[in-house]
Amino acid sequence: MNELFPIFLKLDRLNTLVVGGGNVALEKASALLRNSPGASLTLVAPMFREDTLVYLKDFPQVILCERGFEFSDLEGRDLVICATDNRELHVGIKEVCAERHLLCNVADTPDLCDFYLGSIVQKGDLKIAISTNGKSPTLAKRIRAFLEDVIPEEIQEGLEGMEAVRKTLKGDFQAKIKALNELTKDLVFRK
Ligand SMILES: C[C@@]1(CC(=O)O)c2cc3[nH]c(cc4nc(cc5[nH]c(cc(n2)[C@H]1CCC(=O)O)[C@@](C)(CC(=O)O)[C@@H]5CCC(=O)O)C(CC(=O)O)=C4CCC(=O)O)c(CCC(=O)O)c3CC(=O)O
Ligand SMILES: NC(=O)C1=CN([C@@H]2O[C@H](COP(=O)(O)OP(=O)(O)OC[C@H]3O[C@@H](n4cnc5c(N)ncnc54)[C@H](O)[C@@H]3O)[C@@H](O)[C@H]2O)C=CC1
């Protein structure tokens, strides 16, 4: 059984630190920014790869610190992602994060992670996060691609229509739920 609990974070209100500036750091930072272009994000690394620098150019709020990680970098953070090539450093960072109740993800080390990144389907305002409980990120990627393909773009119009109806509905909570269930009961997706 997959016991992970998915939540949808407002990354523009949280303060995230990525330790590292190479390929894995770019994968993690781009996963965050693809979903939350306004994410408040800092990367710290003595060396930033060219690809990382090019990608991050489009996100002026992202702060780059070109130096080795220091424990004071953890001050004021909500989330930490370790993405360097130094495993001992990751273990040390994770330890301090645990003391400070800071949520930490450590690349390639599920045992050290408080949370995993998911494969994410995006269609307008619809977002579906997929987890395989760490069993197969590649299968998660395949399922994402499948769902992206079968969910029609028109889902956004449906969502906007429902939002408009939702705002006009009168009555108590139960009555609203009944009306909304009635409105959506025949909804089927066809491509
Ligand atoms: C546990 C987890 C922790 C975390 O990273 O948060 C984790 C761990 C590891 N990933 C590894 C490898 C790969 N990861 C990917 C891809 C993704 N990995 C992601 C999440 C997660 N990866 C979390 C679990 C998610 C879940 O439950 O399913 C995705 C969904 C989200 C994202 O990272 O953005 C993103 C797909 C995004 C998309 O496209 O939809 C690919 C495929 C590719 O890149 O094409 C490969 C290579 C092929 C393979 O191994 O499958 C390795 C071995 C590294 C090594 O060999 O050393 C470990 C470590 C281990 O398993 O021990
Ligand atoms: N690239 C990939 O897709 C995969 C990588 N890995 C492993 O993941 C690790 C990282 O890989 P890459 O990102 O490709 O390496 P990389 O060489 O591109 O990046 C490593 C980054 O860590 C930073 N770093 C090193 N010491 C640091 C410190 N004290 N403080 C802050 N940052 C520090 C470096 O400056 C650099 O930015 C490696 O151990 C690699 O074997 C595993 C599977 C796949």
XYZ file of C-alpha atoms and ligand atoms in Angstrom:
297
model
C 0.000 0.000 0.000
C 1.141 3.504 -0.809
C 0.904 5.439 2.467
C 2.139 8.779 1.102
C -0.232 11.716 1.485
C -0.310 14.108 -1.476
C -0.746 17.828 -0.887
C -0.671 20.796 -3.293
C 1.759 23.408 -2.089
C 1.732 27.170 -2.733
C 5.415 27.454 -3.503
C 5.288 31.209 -4.028
C 4.532 31.541 -0.298
C 7.085 29.005 0.849
C 10.822 29.326 0.803
C 12.622 26.459 -0.912
C 16.333 25.729 -0.985
C 17.937 23.487 -3.613
C 21.475 22.424 -2.714
C 23.383 21.794 -5.948
C 23.538 23.390 -9.390
C 24.108 20.456 -11.760
C 21.894 18.080 -13.738
C 19.893 16.735 -10.818
C 19.437 20.208 -9.304
C 18.114 21.389 -12.672
C 15.660 18.461 -12.805
C 14.366 19.275 -9.334
C 14.247 23.071 -9.843
C 12.494 22.714 -13.204
C 9.935 20.302 -11.707
C 9.108 22.989 -9.133
C 9.093 25.917 -11.566
C 7.086 24.104 -14.250
C 4.275 23.862 -11.748
C 4.890 27.040 -9.786
C 6.654 29.612 -11.984
C 6.563 32.095 -9.086
C 8.156 29.698 -6.600
C 10.406 31.377 -4.094
C 13.564 29.391 -4.709
C 17.259 29.629 -3.853
C 20.001 27.398 -5.251
C 23.385 27.109 -3.604
C 26.365 25.425 -5.291
C 30.045 26.185 -5.990
C 29.451 25.236 -9.648
C 26.363 25.840 -11.803
C 26.108 23.947 -15.079
C 25.376 26.020 -18.171
C 21.986 24.267 -18.726
C 20.901 25.183 -15.207
C 21.874 28.825 -15.688
C 20.099 29.036 -19.054
C 16.884 27.500 -17.681
C 16.817 29.715 -14.592
C 17.282 32.945 -16.589
C 13.508 33.038 -17.185
C 12.781 33.129 -13.450
C 14.105 36.427 -12.092
C 12.950 35.698 -8.536
C 15.220 32.644 -8.254
C 18.361 33.378 -6.230
C 21.677 31.700 -7.053
C 24.486 31.515 -4.475
C 27.746 30.452 -6.082
C 29.529 28.809 -3.143
C 29.462 25.642 -1.058
C 26.460 24.924 1.183
C 26.561 26.396 4.694
C 24.235 25.316 7.492
C 23.059 28.917 7.854
C 21.489 28.433 4.380
C 18.725 26.468 6.128
C 17.535 29.504 8.073
C 14.097 30.678 6.997
C 13.448 27.727 4.676
C 10.309 25.625 4.503
C 11.529 22.963 2.071
C 14.996 21.683 1.240
C 16.063 19.577 -1.730
C 19.525 18.025 -1.753
C 20.847 17.491 -5.280
C 24.632 17.440 -5.104
C 27.099 14.634 -5.809
C 28.096 14.509 -2.122
C 26.187 11.872 -0.152
C 27.790 12.662 3.220
C 26.732 16.273 2.812
C 23.158 15.088 2.122
C 23.138 12.960 5.284
C 24.370 15.947 7.336
C 21.784 18.312 5.833
C 18.966 15.806 6.366
C 19.969 15.438 10.036
C 19.802 19.172 10.698
C 16.534 19.468 8.739
C 14.996 16.792 10.985
C 16.107 18.692 14.118
C 14.496 21.841 12.753
C 11.338 20.150 11.429
C 12.234 21.198 7.908
C 10.913 18.973 5.103
C 13.739 17.532 3.061
C 14.009 15.620 -0.242
C 17.298 13.926 -1.021
C 17.905 12.998 -4.664
C 18.449 9.297 -5.240
C 17.969 8.455 -1.550
C 14.316 7.642 -0.809
C 15.174 6.601 2.775
C 16.315 10.146 3.559
C 13.283 11.825 1.945
C 10.399 13.317 3.956
C 8.546 13.785 0.668
C 8.837 12.704 -2.961
C 8.190 14.706 -6.080
C 5.426 13.240 -8.219
C 4.747 12.919 -11.899
C 2.323 15.700 -12.674
C -0.427 15.965 -15.263
C -1.485 19.530 -16.061
C -4.532 20.555 -18.107
C -5.472 24.140 -17.363
C -6.598 24.254 -13.757
C -6.706 20.486 -13.482
C -3.649 18.932 -11.901
C -3.138 15.256 -11.111
C -0.132 14.077 -9.117
C 1.043 10.491 -9.556
C 3.140 8.429 -7.179
C 4.303 4.847 -7.506
C 5.523 4.871 -3.904
C 9.051 5.153 -5.283
C 8.679 1.817 -7.097
C 9.074 3.120 -10.645
C 9.432 6.797 -11.552
C 9.568 5.693 -15.178
C 6.150 4.065 -14.946
C 4.838 7.231 -13.254
C 6.156 9.195 -16.237
C 4.372 6.819 -18.653
C 1.082 7.116 -16.778
C 1.442 10.911 -16.817
C 1.935 10.904 -20.591
C -1.090 8.633 -21.023
C -3.347 10.863 -18.902
C -2.088 14.001 -20.654
C -3.096 12.370 -23.905
C -6.578 11.148 -22.920
C -7.782 14.159 -20.919
C -9.168 16.676 -23.431
C -8.087 20.329 -23.461
C -11.790 21.211 -23.144
C -11.678 20.128 -19.514
C -10.784 23.758 -18.764
C -14.105 25.023 -20.166
C -15.894 22.465 -18.017
C -14.023 23.637 -14.945
C -14.773 27.285 -15.672
C -18.449 26.479 -16.240
C -18.614 24.649 -12.932
C -16.908 27.524 -11.152
C -19.502 29.953 -12.535
C -22.386 27.694 -11.477
C -20.834 27.182 -8.071
C -20.796 30.933 -7.443
C -24.481 31.325 -8.287
C -25.790 28.397 -6.235
C -27.932 29.362 -3.283
C -29.080 27.263 -0.363
C -27.349 25.343 2.377
C -24.221 23.250 1.966
C -26.089 19.967 1.443
C -28.320 21.522 -1.221
C -25.252 22.815 -3.063
C -23.579 19.428 -3.001
C -26.743 17.811 -4.348
C -27.006 20.333 -7.201
C -23.325 20.004 -8.122
C -23.478 16.202 -8.076
C -26.559 16.320 -10.301
C -24.854 18.667 -12.774
C -21.764 16.493 -13.121
C -23.308 13.022 -12.980
C -23.307 12.427 -16.729
C -19.901 13.902 -17.293
C -17.725 11.535 -19.288
C -14.479 12.311 -21.013
C -14.265 11.588 -24.698
C -11.349 12.588 -26.853
C 11.472 8.278 -4.759
C 11.656 9.467 -5.714
C 12.200 10.583 -4.850
C 12.235 11.941 -5.519
O 13.101 12.127 -6.376
O 11.417 12.798 -5.149
C 12.575 9.153 -6.867
C 13.748 8.433 -6.742
C 14.586 7.986 -7.783
N 14.459 8.291 -9.109
C 15.405 7.616 -9.825
C 15.536 7.599 -11.219
C 14.690 8.197 -12.155
N 13.761 9.181 -11.870
C 13.098 9.504 -13.008
C 12.072 10.483 -13.101
C 11.318 11.028 -12.089
N 11.477 10.746 -10.766
C 10.498 11.300 -10.025
C 10.245 11.088 -8.686
C 10.908 10.251 -7.805
N 12.118 9.699 -8.031
C 10.365 9.909 -6.453
C 9.357 8.757 -6.552
C 8.167 9.045 -7.431
C 7.244 7.888 -7.512
O 6.760 7.438 -6.453
O 6.930 7.398 -8.604
C 9.555 12.084 -10.906
C 8.207 11.376 -10.884
C 9.322 13.486 -10.431
C 10.498 14.427 -10.517
O 11.602 14.108 -10.060
O 10.242 15.510 -11.056
C 10.251 12.057 -12.298
C 9.334 11.757 -13.496
C 8.711 13.048 -13.955
C 7.905 12.892 -15.200
O 8.473 13.008 -16.308
O 6.684 12.735 -15.097
C 13.625 8.709 -14.077
C 13.060 8.679 -15.494
C 13.432 9.810 -16.388
O 14.057 10.785 -15.965
O 13.091 9.658 -17.563
C 14.645 7.921 -13.560
C 15.556 6.919 -14.272
C 14.837 5.595 -14.521
C 14.369 4.836 -13.267
O 15.195 4.520 -12.395
O 13.140 4.577 -13.194
C 16.243 6.889 -8.912
C 17.426 6.014 -9.293
C 18.652 6.892 -9.582
C 19.881 6.038 -9.855
O 19.833 5.226 -10.781
O 20.837 6.203 -9.113
C 15.736 7.139 -7.637
C 16.289 6.622 -6.320
C 15.753 5.269 -5.973
O 14.730 4.816 -6.484
O 16.421 4.647 -5.123
N 22.428 13.195 -13.761
C 21.572 12.259 -13.500
O 20.504 12.204 -14.116
C 21.857 11.246 -12.429
C 22.768 11.532 -11.429
N 22.979 10.651 -10.404
C 23.885 10.980 -9.286
O 23.432 12.200 -8.679
C 24.534 12.984 -8.262
C 24.469 14.363 -8.881
O 24.488 14.232 -10.292
P 24.571 15.497 -11.238
O 23.574 16.515 -10.834
O 24.530 14.973 -12.624
O 26.028 16.055 -10.912
P 26.635 17.442 -11.336
O 28.119 17.300 -11.359
O 25.947 17.971 -12.548
O 26.209 18.389 -10.122
C 26.703 18.251 -8.841
C 26.419 19.581 -8.167
O 26.676 19.468 -6.777
C 27.258 20.690 -6.382
N 27.956 20.551 -5.097
C 29.024 19.768 -4.783
N 29.396 20.004 -3.509
C 28.551 20.943 -3.011
C 28.441 21.610 -1.771
N 29.270 21.368 -0.762
N 27.443 22.520 -1.622
C 26.585 22.788 -2.626
N 26.648 22.176 -3.828
C 27.622 21.284 -4.018
C 28.203 21.022 -7.516
O 28.658 22.350 -7.460
C 27.307 20.731 -8.685
O 26.506 21.848 -8.968
C 25.794 12.213 -8.686
O 26.253 11.544 -7.534
C 25.320 11.259 -9.738
O 26.088 10.082 -9.740
C 22.282 9.476 -10.381
C 21.416 9.124 -11.359
C 21.146 9.970 -12.483
